[in-house]
PDB file of C-alpha atoms in Angstrom:
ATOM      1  CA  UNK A1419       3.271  30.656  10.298  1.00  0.00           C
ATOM      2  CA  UNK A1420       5.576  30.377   7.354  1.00  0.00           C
ATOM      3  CA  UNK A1421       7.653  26.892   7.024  1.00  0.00           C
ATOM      4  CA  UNK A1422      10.930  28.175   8.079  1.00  0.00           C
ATOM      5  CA  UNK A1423       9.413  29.440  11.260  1.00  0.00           C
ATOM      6  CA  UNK A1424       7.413  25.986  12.228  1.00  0.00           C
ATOM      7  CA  UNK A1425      11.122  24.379  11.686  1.00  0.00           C
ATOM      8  CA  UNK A1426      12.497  26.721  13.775  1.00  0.00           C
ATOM      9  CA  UNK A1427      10.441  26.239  16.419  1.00  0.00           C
ATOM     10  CA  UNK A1428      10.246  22.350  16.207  1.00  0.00           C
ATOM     11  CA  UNK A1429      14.152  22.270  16.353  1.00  0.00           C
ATOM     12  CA  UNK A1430      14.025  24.475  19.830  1.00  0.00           C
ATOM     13  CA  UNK A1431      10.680  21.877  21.004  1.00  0.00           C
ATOM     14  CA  UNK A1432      13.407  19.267  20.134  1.00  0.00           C
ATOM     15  CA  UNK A1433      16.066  20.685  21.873  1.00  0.00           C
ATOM     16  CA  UNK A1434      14.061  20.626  25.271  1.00  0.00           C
ATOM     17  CA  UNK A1435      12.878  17.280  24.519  1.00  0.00           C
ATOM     18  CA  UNK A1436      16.050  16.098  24.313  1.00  0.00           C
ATOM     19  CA  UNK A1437      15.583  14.227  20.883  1.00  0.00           C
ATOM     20  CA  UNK A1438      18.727  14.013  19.674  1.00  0.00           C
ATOM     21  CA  UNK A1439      17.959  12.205  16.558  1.00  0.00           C
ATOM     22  CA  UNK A1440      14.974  14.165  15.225  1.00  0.00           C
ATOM     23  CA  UNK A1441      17.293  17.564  16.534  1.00  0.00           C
ATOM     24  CA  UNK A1442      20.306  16.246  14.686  1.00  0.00           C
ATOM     25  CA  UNK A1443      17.768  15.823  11.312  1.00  0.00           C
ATOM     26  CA  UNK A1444      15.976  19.604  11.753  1.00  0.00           C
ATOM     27  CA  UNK A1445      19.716  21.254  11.964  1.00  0.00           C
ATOM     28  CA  UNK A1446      20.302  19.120   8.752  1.00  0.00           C
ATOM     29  CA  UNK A1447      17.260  20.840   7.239  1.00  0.00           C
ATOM     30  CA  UNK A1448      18.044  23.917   8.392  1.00  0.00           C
ATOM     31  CA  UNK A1449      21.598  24.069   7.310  1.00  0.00           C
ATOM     32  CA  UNK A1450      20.584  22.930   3.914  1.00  0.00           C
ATOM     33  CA  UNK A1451      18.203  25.761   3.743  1.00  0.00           C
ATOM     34  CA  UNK A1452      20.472  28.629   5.063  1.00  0.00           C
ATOM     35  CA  UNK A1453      22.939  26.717   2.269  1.00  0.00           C
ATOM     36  CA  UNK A1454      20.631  27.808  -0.623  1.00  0.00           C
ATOM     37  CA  UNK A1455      19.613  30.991   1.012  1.00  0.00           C
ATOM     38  CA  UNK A1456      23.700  31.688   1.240  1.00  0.00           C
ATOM     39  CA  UNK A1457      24.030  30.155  -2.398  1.00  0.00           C
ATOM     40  CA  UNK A1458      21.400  32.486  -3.868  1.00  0.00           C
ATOM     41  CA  UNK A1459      21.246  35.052  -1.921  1.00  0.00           C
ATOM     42  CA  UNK A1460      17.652  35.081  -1.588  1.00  0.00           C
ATOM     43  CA  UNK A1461      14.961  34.436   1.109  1.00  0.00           C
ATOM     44  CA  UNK A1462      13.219  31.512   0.775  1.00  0.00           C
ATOM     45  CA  UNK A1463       9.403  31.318   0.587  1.00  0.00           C
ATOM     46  CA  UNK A1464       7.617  28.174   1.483  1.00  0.00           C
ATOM     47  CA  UNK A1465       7.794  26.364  -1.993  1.00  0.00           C
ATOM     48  CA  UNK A1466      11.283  26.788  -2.215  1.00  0.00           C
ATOM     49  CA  UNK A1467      11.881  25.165   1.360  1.00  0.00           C
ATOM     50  CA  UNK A1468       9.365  22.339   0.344  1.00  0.00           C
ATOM     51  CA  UNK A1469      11.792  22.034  -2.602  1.00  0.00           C
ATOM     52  CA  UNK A1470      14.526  21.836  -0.631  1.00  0.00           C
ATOM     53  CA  UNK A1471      13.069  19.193   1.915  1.00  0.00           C
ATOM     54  CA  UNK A1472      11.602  17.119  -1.286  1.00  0.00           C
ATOM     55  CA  UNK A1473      15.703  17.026  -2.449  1.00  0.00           C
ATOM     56  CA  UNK A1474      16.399  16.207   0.747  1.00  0.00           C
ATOM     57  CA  UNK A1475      13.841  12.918   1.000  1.00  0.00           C
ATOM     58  CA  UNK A1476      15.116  11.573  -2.188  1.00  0.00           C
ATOM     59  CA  UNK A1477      18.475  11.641  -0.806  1.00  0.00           C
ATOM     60  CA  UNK A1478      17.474   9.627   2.134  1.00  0.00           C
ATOM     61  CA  UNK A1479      15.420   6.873  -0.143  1.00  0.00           C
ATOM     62  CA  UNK A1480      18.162   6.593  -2.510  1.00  0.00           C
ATOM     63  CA  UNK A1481      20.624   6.263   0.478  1.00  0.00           C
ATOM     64  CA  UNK A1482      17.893   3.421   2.114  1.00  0.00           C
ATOM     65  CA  UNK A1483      17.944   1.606  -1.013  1.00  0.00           C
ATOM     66  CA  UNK A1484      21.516   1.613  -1.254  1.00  0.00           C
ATOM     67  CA  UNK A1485      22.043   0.449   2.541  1.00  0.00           C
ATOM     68  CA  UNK A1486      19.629  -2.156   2.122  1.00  0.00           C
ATOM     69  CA  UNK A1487      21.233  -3.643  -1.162  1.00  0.00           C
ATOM     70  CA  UNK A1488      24.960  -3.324   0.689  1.00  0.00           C
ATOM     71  CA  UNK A1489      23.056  -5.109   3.929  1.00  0.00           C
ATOM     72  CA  UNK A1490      23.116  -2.243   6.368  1.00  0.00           C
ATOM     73  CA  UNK A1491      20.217  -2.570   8.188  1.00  0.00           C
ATOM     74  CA  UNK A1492      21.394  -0.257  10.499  1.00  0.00           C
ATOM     75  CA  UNK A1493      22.040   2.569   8.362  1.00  0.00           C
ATOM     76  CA  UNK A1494      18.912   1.903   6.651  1.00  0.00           C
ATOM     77  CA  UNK A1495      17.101   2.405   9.928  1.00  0.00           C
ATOM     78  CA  UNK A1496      18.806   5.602  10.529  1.00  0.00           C
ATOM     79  CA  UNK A1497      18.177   7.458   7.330  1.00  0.00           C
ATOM     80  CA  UNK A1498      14.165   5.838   7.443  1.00  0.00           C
ATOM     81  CA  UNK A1499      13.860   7.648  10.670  1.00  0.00           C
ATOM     82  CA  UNK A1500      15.844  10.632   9.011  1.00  0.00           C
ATOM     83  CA  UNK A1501      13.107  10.364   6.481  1.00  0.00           C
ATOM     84  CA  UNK A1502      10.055  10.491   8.982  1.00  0.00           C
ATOM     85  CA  UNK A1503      11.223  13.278  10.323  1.00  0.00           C
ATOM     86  CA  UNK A1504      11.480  15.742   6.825  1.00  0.00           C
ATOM     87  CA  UNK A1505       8.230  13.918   5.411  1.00  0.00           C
ATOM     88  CA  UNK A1506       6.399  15.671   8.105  1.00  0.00           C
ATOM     89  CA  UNK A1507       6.847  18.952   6.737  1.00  0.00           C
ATOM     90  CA  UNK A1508       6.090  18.138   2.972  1.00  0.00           C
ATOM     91  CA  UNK A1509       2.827  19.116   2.441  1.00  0.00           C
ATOM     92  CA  UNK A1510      -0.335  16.336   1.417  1.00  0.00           C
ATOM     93  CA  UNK A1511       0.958  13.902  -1.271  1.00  0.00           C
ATOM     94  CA  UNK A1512      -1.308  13.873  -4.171  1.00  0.00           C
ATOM     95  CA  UNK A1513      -2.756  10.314  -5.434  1.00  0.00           C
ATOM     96  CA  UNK A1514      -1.417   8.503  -8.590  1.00  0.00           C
ATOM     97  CA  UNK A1515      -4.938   9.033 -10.560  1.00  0.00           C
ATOM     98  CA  UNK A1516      -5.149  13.060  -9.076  1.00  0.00           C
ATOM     99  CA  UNK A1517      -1.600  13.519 -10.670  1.00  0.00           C
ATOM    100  CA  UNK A1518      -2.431  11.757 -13.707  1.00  0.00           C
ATOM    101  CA  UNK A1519      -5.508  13.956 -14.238  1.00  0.00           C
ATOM    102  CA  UNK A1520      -3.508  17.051 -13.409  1.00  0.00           C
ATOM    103  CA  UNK A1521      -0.947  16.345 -16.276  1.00  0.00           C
ATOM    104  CA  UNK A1522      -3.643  15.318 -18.473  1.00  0.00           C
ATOM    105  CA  UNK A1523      -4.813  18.791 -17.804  1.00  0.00           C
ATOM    106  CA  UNK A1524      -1.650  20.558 -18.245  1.00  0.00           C
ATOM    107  CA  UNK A1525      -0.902  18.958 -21.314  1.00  0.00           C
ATOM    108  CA  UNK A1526      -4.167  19.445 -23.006  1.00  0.00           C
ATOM    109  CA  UNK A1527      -3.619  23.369 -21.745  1.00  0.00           C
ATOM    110  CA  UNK A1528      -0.175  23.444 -23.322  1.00  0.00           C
ATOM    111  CA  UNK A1529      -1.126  21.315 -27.197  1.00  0.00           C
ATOM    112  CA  UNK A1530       1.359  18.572 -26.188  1.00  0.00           C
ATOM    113  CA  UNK A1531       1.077  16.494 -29.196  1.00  0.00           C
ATOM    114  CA  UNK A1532       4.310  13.508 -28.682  1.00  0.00           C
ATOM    115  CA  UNK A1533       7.284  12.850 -26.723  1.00  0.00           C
ATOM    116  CA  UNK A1534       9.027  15.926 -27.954  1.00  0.00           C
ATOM    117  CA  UNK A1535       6.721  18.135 -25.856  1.00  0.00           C
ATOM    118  CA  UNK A1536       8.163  16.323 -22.778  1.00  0.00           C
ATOM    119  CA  UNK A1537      10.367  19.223 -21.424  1.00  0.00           C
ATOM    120  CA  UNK A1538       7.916  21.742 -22.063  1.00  0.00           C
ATOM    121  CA  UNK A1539       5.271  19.899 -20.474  1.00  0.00           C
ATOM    122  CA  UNK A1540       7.892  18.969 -17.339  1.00  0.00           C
ATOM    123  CA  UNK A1541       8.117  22.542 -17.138  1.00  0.00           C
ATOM    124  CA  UNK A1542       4.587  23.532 -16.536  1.00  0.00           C
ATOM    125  CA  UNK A1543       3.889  20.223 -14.455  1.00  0.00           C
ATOM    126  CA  UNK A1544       6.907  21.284 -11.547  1.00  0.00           C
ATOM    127  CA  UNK A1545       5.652  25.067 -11.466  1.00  0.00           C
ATOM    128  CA  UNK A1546       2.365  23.569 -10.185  1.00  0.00           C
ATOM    129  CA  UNK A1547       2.679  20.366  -8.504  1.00  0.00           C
ATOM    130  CA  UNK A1548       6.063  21.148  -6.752  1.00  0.00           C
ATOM    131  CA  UNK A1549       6.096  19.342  -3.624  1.00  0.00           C
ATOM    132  CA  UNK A1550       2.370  18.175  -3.871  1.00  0.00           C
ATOM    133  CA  UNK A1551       3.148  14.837  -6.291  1.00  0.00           C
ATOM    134  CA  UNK A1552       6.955  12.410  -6.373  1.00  0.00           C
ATOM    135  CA  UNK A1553       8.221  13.987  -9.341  1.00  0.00           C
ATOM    136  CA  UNK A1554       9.163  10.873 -10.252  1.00  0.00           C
ATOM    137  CA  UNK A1555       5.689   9.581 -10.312  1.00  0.00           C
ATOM    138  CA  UNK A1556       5.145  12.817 -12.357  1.00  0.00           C
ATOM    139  CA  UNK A1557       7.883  12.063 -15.018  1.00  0.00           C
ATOM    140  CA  UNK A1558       6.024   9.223 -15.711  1.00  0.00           C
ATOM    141  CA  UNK A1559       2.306  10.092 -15.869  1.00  0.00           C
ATOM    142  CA  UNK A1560       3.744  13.022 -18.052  1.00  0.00           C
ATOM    143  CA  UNK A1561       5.257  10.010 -20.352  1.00  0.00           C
ATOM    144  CA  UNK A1562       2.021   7.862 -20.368  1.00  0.00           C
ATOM    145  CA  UNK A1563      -0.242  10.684 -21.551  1.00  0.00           C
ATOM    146  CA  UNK A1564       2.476  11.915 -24.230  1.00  0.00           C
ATOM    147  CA  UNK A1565       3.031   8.264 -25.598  1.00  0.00           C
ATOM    148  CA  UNK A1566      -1.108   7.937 -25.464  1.00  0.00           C
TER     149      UNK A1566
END
């Protein structure tokens, strides 16, 4: 069962359930993808969803950090459980030492030599860890084995 489809079919479970809040959060993700579909005008595979739904986490944990600084607890609360609710359908995270051994990898594929390699090696790294590894985690491990 493709990605789309499980979404599809947890929004209708939803809908008998009665969940508002995680129904209200699936037609988010679905809009978002029928959004890029429209945009693109392309059918999205399952990376490209992931990709979608790993834009749309980052939104919610920059909007939690931002409630929580402006003392919103209650905002904060909704986006978290906004949050659960997509991080269910990312696939397994990679650890901190798997991704640091993957770039490692990648950049002793590629000839990386300094910091000047950095966009070629970003390059490589999001082709093949997209939606397995926080490319922000990434960014870094990609700087630490450039600078080392």
């Amino acid at each position: 069962m493709s990605l789309k489809a499980r979404i599809t079919d947890d929004m209708k479970a939803a809908m008998r359930a009665k969940e508002t809040e995680r129904l209200a959060t699936i037609r988010l993700l679905t809009a978002a993808i029928k959004q890029k579909e429209v945009d693109e005008r392309i059918e999205l595979d399952d990376a490209a969803v992931v990709g979608v739904i790993d834009k749309m986490v980052k939104q919610r944990k920059d909007s939690i950090a931002a409630f929580e600084q402006g003392n919103r607890p209650d905002l904060a609360a909704k986006e978290a459980a906004e949050l659960t609710v997509l991080q269910a359908y990312l696939p397994e995270r990679l650890s901190p030492e798997a991704v640091a051994a993957e770039v490692k990898a990648i950049v002793a594929e590629l000839g990386a030599k300094g910091p000047g390699d950095m966009g070629k090696v970003m390059g490589a790294v999001k082709t093949r860890l997209a939606g397995k590894a926080d490319m922000g985690q990434v960014s870094a491990a990609v700087k630490a084995a450039l600078a080392g």
